[in-house]
XYZ file of C-alpha atoms in Angstrom:
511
model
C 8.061 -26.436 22.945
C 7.176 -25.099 19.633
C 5.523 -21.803 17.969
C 5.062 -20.668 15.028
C 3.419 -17.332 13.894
C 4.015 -13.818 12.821
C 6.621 -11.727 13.916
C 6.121 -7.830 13.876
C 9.007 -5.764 14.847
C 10.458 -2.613 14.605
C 14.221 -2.606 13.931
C 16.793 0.613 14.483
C 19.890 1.300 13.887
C 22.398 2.909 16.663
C 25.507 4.273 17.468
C 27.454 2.471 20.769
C 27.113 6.053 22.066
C 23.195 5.602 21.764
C 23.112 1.924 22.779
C 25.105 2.693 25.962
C 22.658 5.574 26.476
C 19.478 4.096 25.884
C 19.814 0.236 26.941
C 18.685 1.329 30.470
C 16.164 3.872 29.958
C 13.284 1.511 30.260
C 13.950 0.670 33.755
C 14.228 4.328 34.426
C 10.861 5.003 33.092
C 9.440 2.179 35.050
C 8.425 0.358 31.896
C 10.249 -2.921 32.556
C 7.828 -5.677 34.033
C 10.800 -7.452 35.192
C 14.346 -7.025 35.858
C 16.379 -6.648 32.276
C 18.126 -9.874 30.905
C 21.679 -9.869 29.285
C 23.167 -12.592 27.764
C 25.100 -13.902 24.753
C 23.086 -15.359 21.812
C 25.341 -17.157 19.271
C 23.192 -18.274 15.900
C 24.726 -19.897 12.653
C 22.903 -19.631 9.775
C 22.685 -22.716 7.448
C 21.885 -23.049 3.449
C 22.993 -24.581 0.623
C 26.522 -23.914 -1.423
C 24.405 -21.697 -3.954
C 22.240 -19.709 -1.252
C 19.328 -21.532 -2.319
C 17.147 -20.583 0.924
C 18.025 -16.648 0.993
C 17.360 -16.987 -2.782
C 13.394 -18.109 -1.969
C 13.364 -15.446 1.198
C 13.903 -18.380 3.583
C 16.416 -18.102 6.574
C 17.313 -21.360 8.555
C 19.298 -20.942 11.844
C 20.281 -22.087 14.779
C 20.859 -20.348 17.799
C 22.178 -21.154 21.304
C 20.563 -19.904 24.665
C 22.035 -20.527 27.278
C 22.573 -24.612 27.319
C 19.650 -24.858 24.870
C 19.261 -24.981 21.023
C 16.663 -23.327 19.239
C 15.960 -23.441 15.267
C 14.056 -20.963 13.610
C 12.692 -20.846 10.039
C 11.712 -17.410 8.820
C 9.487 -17.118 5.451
C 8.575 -13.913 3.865
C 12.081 -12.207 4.989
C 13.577 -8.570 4.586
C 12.599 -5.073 6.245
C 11.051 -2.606 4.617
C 11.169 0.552 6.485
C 12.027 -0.332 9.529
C 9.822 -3.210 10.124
C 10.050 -6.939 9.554
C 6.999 -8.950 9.157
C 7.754 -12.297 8.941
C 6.702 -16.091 8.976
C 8.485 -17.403 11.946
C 8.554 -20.932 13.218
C 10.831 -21.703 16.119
C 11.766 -25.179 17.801
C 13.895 -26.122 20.459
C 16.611 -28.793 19.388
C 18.113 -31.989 20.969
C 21.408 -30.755 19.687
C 22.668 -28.127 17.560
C 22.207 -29.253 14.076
C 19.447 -28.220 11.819
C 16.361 -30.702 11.845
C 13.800 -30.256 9.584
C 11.572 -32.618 10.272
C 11.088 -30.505 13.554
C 9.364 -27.638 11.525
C 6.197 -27.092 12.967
C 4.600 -25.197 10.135
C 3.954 -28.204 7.225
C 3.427 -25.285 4.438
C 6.691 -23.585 5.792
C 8.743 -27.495 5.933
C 8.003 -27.823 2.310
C 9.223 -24.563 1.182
C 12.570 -25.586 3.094
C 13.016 -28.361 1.739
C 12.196 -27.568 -1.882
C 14.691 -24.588 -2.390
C 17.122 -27.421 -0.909
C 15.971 -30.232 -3.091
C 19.018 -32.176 -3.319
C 21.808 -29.609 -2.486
C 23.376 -30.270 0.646
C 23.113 -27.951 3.648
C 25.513 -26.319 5.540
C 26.944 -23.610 7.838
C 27.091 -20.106 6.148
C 27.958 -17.580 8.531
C 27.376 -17.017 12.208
C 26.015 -14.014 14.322
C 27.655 -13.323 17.757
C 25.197 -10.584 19.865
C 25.321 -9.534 23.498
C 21.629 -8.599 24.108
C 19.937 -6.732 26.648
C 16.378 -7.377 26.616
C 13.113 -6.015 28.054
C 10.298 -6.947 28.657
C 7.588 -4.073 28.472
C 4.229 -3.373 28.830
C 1.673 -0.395 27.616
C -1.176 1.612 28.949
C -3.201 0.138 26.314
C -2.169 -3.400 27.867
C -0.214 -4.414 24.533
C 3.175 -6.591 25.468
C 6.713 -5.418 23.549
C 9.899 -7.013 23.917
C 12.735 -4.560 23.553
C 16.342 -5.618 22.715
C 19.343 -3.702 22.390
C 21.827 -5.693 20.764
C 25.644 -5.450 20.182
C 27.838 -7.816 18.479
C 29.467 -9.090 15.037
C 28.225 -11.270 12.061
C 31.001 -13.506 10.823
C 31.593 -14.918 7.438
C 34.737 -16.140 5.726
C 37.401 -15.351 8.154
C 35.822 -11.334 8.065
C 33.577 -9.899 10.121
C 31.125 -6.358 10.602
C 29.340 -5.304 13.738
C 26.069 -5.041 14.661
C 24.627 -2.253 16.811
C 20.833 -2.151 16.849
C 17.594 -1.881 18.934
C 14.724 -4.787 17.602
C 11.112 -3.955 19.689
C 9.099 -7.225 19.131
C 4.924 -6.673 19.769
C 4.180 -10.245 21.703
C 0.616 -9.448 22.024
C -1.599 -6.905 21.455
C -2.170 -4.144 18.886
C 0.625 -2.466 16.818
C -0.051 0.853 18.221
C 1.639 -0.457 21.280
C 5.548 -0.397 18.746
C 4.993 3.080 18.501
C 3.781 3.822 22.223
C 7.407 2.539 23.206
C 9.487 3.985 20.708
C 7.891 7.407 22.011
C 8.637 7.071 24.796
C 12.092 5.213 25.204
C 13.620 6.533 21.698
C 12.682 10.140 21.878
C 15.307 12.446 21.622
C 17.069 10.654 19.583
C 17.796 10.955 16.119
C 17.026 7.884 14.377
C 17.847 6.027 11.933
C 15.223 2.992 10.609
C 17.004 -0.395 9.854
C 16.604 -1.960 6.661
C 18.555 -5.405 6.913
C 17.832 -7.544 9.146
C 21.009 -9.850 11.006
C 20.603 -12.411 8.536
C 20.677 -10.210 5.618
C 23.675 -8.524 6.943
C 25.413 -11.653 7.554
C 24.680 -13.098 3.814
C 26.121 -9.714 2.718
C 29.336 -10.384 4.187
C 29.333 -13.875 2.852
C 28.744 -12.792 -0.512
C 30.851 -9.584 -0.361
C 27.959 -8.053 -2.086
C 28.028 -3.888 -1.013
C 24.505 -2.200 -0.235
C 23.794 -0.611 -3.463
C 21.349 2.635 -3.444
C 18.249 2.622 -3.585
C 17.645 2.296 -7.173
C 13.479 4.061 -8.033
C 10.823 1.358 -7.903
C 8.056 0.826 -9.931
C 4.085 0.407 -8.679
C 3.661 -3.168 -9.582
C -0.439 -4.313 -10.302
C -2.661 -4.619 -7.072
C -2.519 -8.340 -5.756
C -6.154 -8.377 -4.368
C -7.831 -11.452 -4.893
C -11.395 -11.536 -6.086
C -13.304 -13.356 -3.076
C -11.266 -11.673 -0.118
C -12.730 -9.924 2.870
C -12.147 -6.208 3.568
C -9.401 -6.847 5.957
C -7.216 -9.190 3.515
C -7.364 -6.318 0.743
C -6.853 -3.689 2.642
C -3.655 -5.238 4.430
C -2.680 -6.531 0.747
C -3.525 -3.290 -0.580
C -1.804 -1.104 1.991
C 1.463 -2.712 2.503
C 2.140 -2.579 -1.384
C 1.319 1.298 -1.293
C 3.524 2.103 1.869
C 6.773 -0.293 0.303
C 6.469 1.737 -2.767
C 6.177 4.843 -0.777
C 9.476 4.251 1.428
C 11.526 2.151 -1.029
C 11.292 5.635 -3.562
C 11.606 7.532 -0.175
C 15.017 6.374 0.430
C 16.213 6.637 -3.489
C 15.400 10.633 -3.136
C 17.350 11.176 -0.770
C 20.306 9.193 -2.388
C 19.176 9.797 -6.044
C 18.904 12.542 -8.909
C 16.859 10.423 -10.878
C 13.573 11.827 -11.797
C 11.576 8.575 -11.615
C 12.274 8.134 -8.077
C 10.082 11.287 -6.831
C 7.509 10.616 -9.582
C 7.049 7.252 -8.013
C 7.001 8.329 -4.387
C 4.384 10.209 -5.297
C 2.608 7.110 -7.422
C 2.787 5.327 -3.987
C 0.992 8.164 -2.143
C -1.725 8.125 -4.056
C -2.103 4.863 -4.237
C -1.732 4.446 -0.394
C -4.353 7.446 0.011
C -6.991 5.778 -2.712
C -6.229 2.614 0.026
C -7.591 4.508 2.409
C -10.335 6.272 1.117
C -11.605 2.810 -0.960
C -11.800 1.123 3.292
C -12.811 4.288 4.624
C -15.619 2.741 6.357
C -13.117 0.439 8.153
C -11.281 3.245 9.133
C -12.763 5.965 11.004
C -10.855 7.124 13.600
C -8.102 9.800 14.443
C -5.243 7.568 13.214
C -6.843 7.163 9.630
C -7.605 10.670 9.305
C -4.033 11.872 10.594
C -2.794 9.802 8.461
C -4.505 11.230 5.494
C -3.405 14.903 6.727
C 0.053 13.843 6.513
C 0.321 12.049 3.316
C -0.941 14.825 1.526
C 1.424 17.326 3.141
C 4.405 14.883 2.417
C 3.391 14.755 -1.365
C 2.589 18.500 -1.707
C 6.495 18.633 -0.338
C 8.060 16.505 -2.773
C 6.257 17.817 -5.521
C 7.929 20.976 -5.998
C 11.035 18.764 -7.322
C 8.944 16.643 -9.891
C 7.310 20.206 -11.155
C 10.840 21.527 -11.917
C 11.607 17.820 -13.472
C 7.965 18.050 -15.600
C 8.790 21.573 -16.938
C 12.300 20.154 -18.237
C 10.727 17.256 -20.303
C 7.470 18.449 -21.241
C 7.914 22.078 -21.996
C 11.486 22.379 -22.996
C 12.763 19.406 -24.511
C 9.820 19.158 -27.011
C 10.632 22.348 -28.151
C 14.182 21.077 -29.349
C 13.668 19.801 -32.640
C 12.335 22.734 -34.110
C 14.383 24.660 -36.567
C 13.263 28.109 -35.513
C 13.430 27.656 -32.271
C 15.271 30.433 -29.788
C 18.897 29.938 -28.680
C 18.299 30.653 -25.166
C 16.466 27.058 -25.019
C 19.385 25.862 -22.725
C 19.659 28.375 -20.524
C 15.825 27.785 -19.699
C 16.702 24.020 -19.570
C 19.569 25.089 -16.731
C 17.633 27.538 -14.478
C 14.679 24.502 -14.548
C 17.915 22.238 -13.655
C 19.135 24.595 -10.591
C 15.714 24.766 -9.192
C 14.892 21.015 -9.364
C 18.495 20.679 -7.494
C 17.460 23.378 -4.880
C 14.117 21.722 -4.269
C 15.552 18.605 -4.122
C 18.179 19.576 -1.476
C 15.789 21.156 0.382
C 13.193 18.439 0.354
C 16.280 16.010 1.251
C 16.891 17.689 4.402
C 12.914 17.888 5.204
C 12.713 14.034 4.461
C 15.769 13.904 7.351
C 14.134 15.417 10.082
C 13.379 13.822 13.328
C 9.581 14.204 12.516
C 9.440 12.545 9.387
C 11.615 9.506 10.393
C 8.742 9.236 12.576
C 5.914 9.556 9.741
C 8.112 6.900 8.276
C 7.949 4.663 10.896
C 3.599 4.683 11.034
C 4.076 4.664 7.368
C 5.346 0.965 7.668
C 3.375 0.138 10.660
C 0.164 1.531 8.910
C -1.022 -1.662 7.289
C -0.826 -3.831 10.465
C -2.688 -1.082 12.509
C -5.050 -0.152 9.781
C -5.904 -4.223 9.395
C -6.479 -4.845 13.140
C -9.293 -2.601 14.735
C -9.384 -2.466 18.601
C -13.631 -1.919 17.719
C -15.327 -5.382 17.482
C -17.761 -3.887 15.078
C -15.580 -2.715 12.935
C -13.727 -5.800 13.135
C -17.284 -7.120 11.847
C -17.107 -4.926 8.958
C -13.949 -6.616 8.016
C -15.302 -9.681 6.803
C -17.283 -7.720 4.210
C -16.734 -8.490 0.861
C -13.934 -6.328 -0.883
C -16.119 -5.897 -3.732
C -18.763 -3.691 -1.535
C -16.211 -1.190 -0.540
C -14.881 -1.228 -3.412
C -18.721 -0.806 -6.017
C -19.329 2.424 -3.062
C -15.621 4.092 -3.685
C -15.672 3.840 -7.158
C -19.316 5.081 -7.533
C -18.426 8.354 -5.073
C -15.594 8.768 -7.529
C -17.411 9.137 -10.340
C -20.016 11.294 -8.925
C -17.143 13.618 -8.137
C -15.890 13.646 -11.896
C -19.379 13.647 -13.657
C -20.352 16.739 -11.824
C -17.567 18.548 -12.785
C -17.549 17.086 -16.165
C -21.232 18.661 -17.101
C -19.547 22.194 -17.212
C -16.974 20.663 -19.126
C -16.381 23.800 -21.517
C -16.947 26.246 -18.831
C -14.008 25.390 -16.542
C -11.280 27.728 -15.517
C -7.469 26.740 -14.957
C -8.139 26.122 -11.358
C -11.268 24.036 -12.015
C -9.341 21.854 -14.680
C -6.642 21.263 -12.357
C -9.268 20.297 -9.798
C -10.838 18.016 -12.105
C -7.436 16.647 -13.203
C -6.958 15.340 -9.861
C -10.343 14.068 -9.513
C -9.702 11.700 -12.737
C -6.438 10.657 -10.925
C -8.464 9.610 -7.956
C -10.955 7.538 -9.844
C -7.842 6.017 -11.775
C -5.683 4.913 -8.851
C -8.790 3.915 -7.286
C -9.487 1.313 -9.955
C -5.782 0.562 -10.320
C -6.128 -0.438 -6.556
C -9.122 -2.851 -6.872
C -9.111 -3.912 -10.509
C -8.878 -7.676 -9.986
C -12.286 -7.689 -8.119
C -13.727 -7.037 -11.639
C -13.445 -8.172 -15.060
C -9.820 -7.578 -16.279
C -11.470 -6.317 -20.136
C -14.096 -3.769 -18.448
C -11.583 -2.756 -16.152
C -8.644 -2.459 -19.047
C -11.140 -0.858 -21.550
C -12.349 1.953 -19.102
C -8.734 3.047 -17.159
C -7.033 3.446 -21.238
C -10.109 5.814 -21.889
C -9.431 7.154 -18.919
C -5.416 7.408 -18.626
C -5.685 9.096 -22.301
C -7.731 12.204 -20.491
C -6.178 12.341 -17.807
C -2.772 12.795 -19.852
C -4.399 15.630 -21.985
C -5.330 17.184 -18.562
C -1.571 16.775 -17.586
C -0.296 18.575 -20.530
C -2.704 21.784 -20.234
C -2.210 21.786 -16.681
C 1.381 21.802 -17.213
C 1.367 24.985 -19.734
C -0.541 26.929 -17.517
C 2.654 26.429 -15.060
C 5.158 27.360 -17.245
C 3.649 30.719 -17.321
C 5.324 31.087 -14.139
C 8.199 31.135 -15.571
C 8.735 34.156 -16.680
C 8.404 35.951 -13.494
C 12.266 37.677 -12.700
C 14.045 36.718 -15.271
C 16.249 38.416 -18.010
C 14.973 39.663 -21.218
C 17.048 37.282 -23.066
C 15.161 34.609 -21.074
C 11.821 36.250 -20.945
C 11.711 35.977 -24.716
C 12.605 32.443 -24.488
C 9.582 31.297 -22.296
C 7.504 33.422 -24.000
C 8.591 31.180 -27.102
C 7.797 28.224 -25.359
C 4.673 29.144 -23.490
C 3.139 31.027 -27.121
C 3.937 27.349 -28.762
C 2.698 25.044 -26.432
C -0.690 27.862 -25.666
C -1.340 27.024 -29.290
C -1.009 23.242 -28.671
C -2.738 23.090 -25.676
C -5.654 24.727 -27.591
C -5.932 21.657 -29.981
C -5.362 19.122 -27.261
C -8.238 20.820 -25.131
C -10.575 19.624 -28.114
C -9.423 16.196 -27.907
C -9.924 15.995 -24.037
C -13.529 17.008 -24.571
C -13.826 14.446 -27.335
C -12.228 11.882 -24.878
C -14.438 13.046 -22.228
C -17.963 12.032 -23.965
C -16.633 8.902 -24.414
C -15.436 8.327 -20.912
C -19.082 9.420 -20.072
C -20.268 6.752 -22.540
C -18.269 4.400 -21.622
C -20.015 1.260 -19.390
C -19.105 1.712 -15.793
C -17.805 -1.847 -14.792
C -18.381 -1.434 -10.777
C -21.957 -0.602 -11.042
C-alpha cells in the first residue's frame, strides 16, 4: 500500500500534567468513532554524514508499527505556527531499511536522491513515542486524527523528551482542526509547537540550541504570472501569515525595533491578501478575520510609535550644535514608554485568546484556499490578474479622490490618506509579478517616496503629544524638537504635493 499527498496538521506542545489530562477527553465528549489506539511507534531517521536531506527540507524515516515497516519521505518540512504542511509520501517496507526506489512520488524520489548524490546514507537519530490516537469526526462531516504522544528522541548516546498533541485533518475542510481543538483543548493554556519530531531530533544530533526568534524580513511576492485565483491567494497568504507569526514570536522574546515594524509589514500585507481575493472570500470567516487583524496591529502599534518618535524626531535632532541638553532625557522617557508598551503588548500577545487568533492565523491560507461553495470554488480558477486589475483600480479611486483636495487636507485627513497610499502600495507589492516588473518598479518608487513624506508629517503631528505632563525642563525640550521639525515638515509638505502630481501622472500599469 502506498500514498502520497499533503499532510495538514496542527501540532501542540504539553505538559505530562496536560497529556494525562486531556488524552481521554475525546471519548468523554463522545467524539471518538472508535475505541482509542495506544501503541509504541519507534522511527529512525536516516541521511547522509553532512545532513544533506534536512539541509534541502527533506526527512527520510523509517518507522515500525507493530510487525510492519513503513518509510516516509516528507518535502517542504518545518512548522510555522503551529502547523505543518507538508509533502508526504509513505510506503510500507519488506524490511526495515530505507528503499528508495519504493518512493511513490517520482518528483519527490529525485529530490532524495539528489541531496544524496553520492554520500552514503545512514542512521541519524531515532524517535521512541507511546501514542494514543483518535480517530474523530465533526458536525461538518470533516475526519481528524488526534494523537497525544509521549516519548524521547535519541541521538548520540543523549536524549530529550517529547510531550505533544499532533491533530491530522484526513479529509475534509480545515475548519474541521479548529472545530476539535475547541472543543477537546479548551481550557487549556496552550502553547503552539514549532518543531516538528524530526527537527527536534536533528537538534539533538547537532547539539545546535533553539536560538530566538531573530525579526524577519517581507521577502518579494512569489505569484506567478498565469496562476488561478486559488494558487495566488494560497501563495500569497501563507507568505503574509509566516511573516506575521515568525515577527510574532521575536516580540515577545525581542527588544529589537524591526521585529514589531515587521509584524506589522506582515499584517498589511496579509490584509491587502485579503482584500485583493475579496470576491473569493465572502463569508463570516474572511470578514472576522479582517476585524481581528486590524485590532492586533492597532495593539502592537503603540510600541513601534514610541520606537518612531526615538529615531525620527529625536535622534535627527542630535547633530545640531544648538540643540537643548535635555535631548536625552526625551530620548529616555520615549525609551520607558516603548518598554511599557512592549510589556504590556507581550502579555496581550500571551493570552489564551490570541494563541487562538494565532492558530487561524496559520490555518488561514488552507481555509481561505478551499471554499465549501462550489461557485466560489468556480471563481477560483479565475485568472489572478482579474482580481488583481479590480483591487488595484478600487485602490486608486480611494487615493485620487482624496488627492483632488490635496492642499485642503487636515491632519486627520492626511493621516487617512497616508494609509490609503499604504494600501495601494502593499497591494501592488502583493501582485507585482502579474505585471511588468519596470511599470510596476517605476510606479511603487514614485509612490514609496510620498508615502515616506506622508510618514514624516504624520509623525510631527504626534510628537506634539509629547508635551502633555511633563516638566518644564522637558516641555522646552519638545517644544525644541516639535518647533524644528514644524518648520521641516513645512518644506517637505511642498515636496509631497510635487510628488503627488507626478504619481497622478504617472501611467497606471494594471489598467
Amino acid at each position: 500500500m502506498r500514498k502520497a499527498g499533503r499532510e495538514l496538521e496542527l501540532k501542540f506542545v504539553l505538559s505530562s500534567e496536560q497529556l494525562e489530562r486531556l488524552k481521554a477527553r475525546p471519548s468523554q465528549l463522545g467524539l471518538s468513532t472508535a475505541k482509542p489506539i495506544t501503541r509504541i511507534l519507534r522511527s529512525t531517521y536516516y541521511d547522509t554524514p553532512d545532513c544533506a536531506l534536512h539541509r534541502q527540507g527533506l526527512t527520510l524515516r523509517v518507522r515500525q508499527v507493530g510487525r510492519s515497516w513503513y518509510q516516509t519521505v516528507k518535502a517542504e518540512t518545518g512548522v510555522r505556527g503551529g502547523v505543518s504542511h507538508p509533502l508526504e509520501v509513505e510506503t510500507i517496507l519488506r524490511g526495515r531499511k530505507p528503499d528508495l526506489d519504493a518512493i511513490a512520488s517520482r518528483a519527490v524520489r529525485r529530490q532524495v536522491v539528489r541531496a544524496i548524490g553520492e554520500k552514503s546514507l545512514g542512521p541519524m537519530f531515532e524517535t521512541v513515542i507511546k501514542r494514543t490516537q483518535h480517530h474523530l469526526k465533526t458536525d461538518n462531516g470533516s475526519e481528524v486524527e488526534l494523537a497525544f504522544d509521549q516519548g524521547e528522541a535519541r541521538a548520540n548516546g543523549q536524549s530529550t523528551c517529547i510531550c505533544e498533541a499532533e491533530i491530522e485533518l484526513k479529509s475534509g475542510g480545515p475548519q474541521g482542526l479548529l472545530a476539535i481543538v475547541g472543543e477537546v483543548l479548551s481550557g487549556e493554556n496552550l502553547k503552539l509547537g514549532d518543531r516538528s519530531k524530526s527537527e527536534i531530533g536533528y537538534a539533538l544530533l547537532t547539539g545546535a540550541v533553539a536560538a530566538a526568534a531573530e525579526p524577519l524580513k517581507a521577502q518579494p511576492s512569489a505569484m506567478n504570472r498565469g496562476d488561478n485565483g486559488g494558487e495566488s491567494l494560497e501563495v500569497a497568504s501563507r507568505s503574509a501569515v509566516h511573516l506575521v507569526l515568525h515577527n510574532w514570536q521575536a516580540v515577545l522574546v525581542s527588544d529589537d525595533p524591526e521585529a514589531v515594524h515587521q509584524m506589522r509589514v506582515g499584517l498589511r500585507r496579509l490584509r491587502a491578501v485579503l482584500q485583493l481575493f475579496r470576491p473569493l472570500l465572502k463569508n463570516a470567516y474572511a470578514d472576522e478575520m479582517e476585524t481581528s487583524l486590524r485590532d492586533l496591529a492597532k495593539g502592537v502599534s503603540q510600541i513601534r510609535d514610541a520606537d518612531v518618535l526615538t529615531t525620527d524626531i529625536v535622534e535627527p535632532l542630535e547633530a545640531h550644535e544648538d540643540k537643548p541638553a535635555s535631548l536625552e532625557p526625551i530620548r529616555q522617557v520615549l525609551l520607558a514608554q516603548a518598554s511599557a508598551h512592549r510589556a504590556e503588548v507581550r502579555r496581550w500577545l500571551a493570552t489564551p485568546e490570541l494563541v487562538a487568533l494565532q492558530l487561524k492565523l496559520a490555518l488561514l491560507p488552507a481555509i481561505a484556499s478551499n471554499p465549501a461553495s462550489k461557485k466560489r470554488q468556480r471563481r477560483m480558477l479565475q485568472p489572478a490578474q482579474a482580481f488583481a486589475g479590480r483591487a488595484l483600480a478600487a485602490n486608486w479611486k480611494k487615493v485620487a479622490k482624496q488627492g483632488r483636495r490635496f492642499d485642503e487636507l487636515n491632519d486627520e485627513e492626511r493621516h487617512e490618506l497616508r494609509k490609503d497610499l499604504k494600501a495601494l502600495r502593499y497591494t501592488i507589492e502583493c501582485c507585482a509579478p502579474l505585471y511588468p516588473e519596470k511599470q510596476v518598479k517605476r510606479f511603487v518608487k514614485r509612490l514609496q517616496l510620498l508615502q515616506e513624506l506622508f510618514g514624516y508629517v504624520n509623525d510631527v503631528v504626534m510628537a506634539r503629544r509629547l508635551a502633555a505632563n511633563r516638566t518644564p525642563e522637558l516641555q522646552c525640550a519638545i517644544g525644541y524638537a516639535i518647533g524644528w521639525h514644524t518648520a521641516h515638515a513645512g518644506d517637505t509638505w511642498t515636496d509631497a504635493r510635487s510628488n503627488w502630481k507626478k504619481l497622478r501622472a504617472a501611467r497606471r500599469f494594471w489598467e
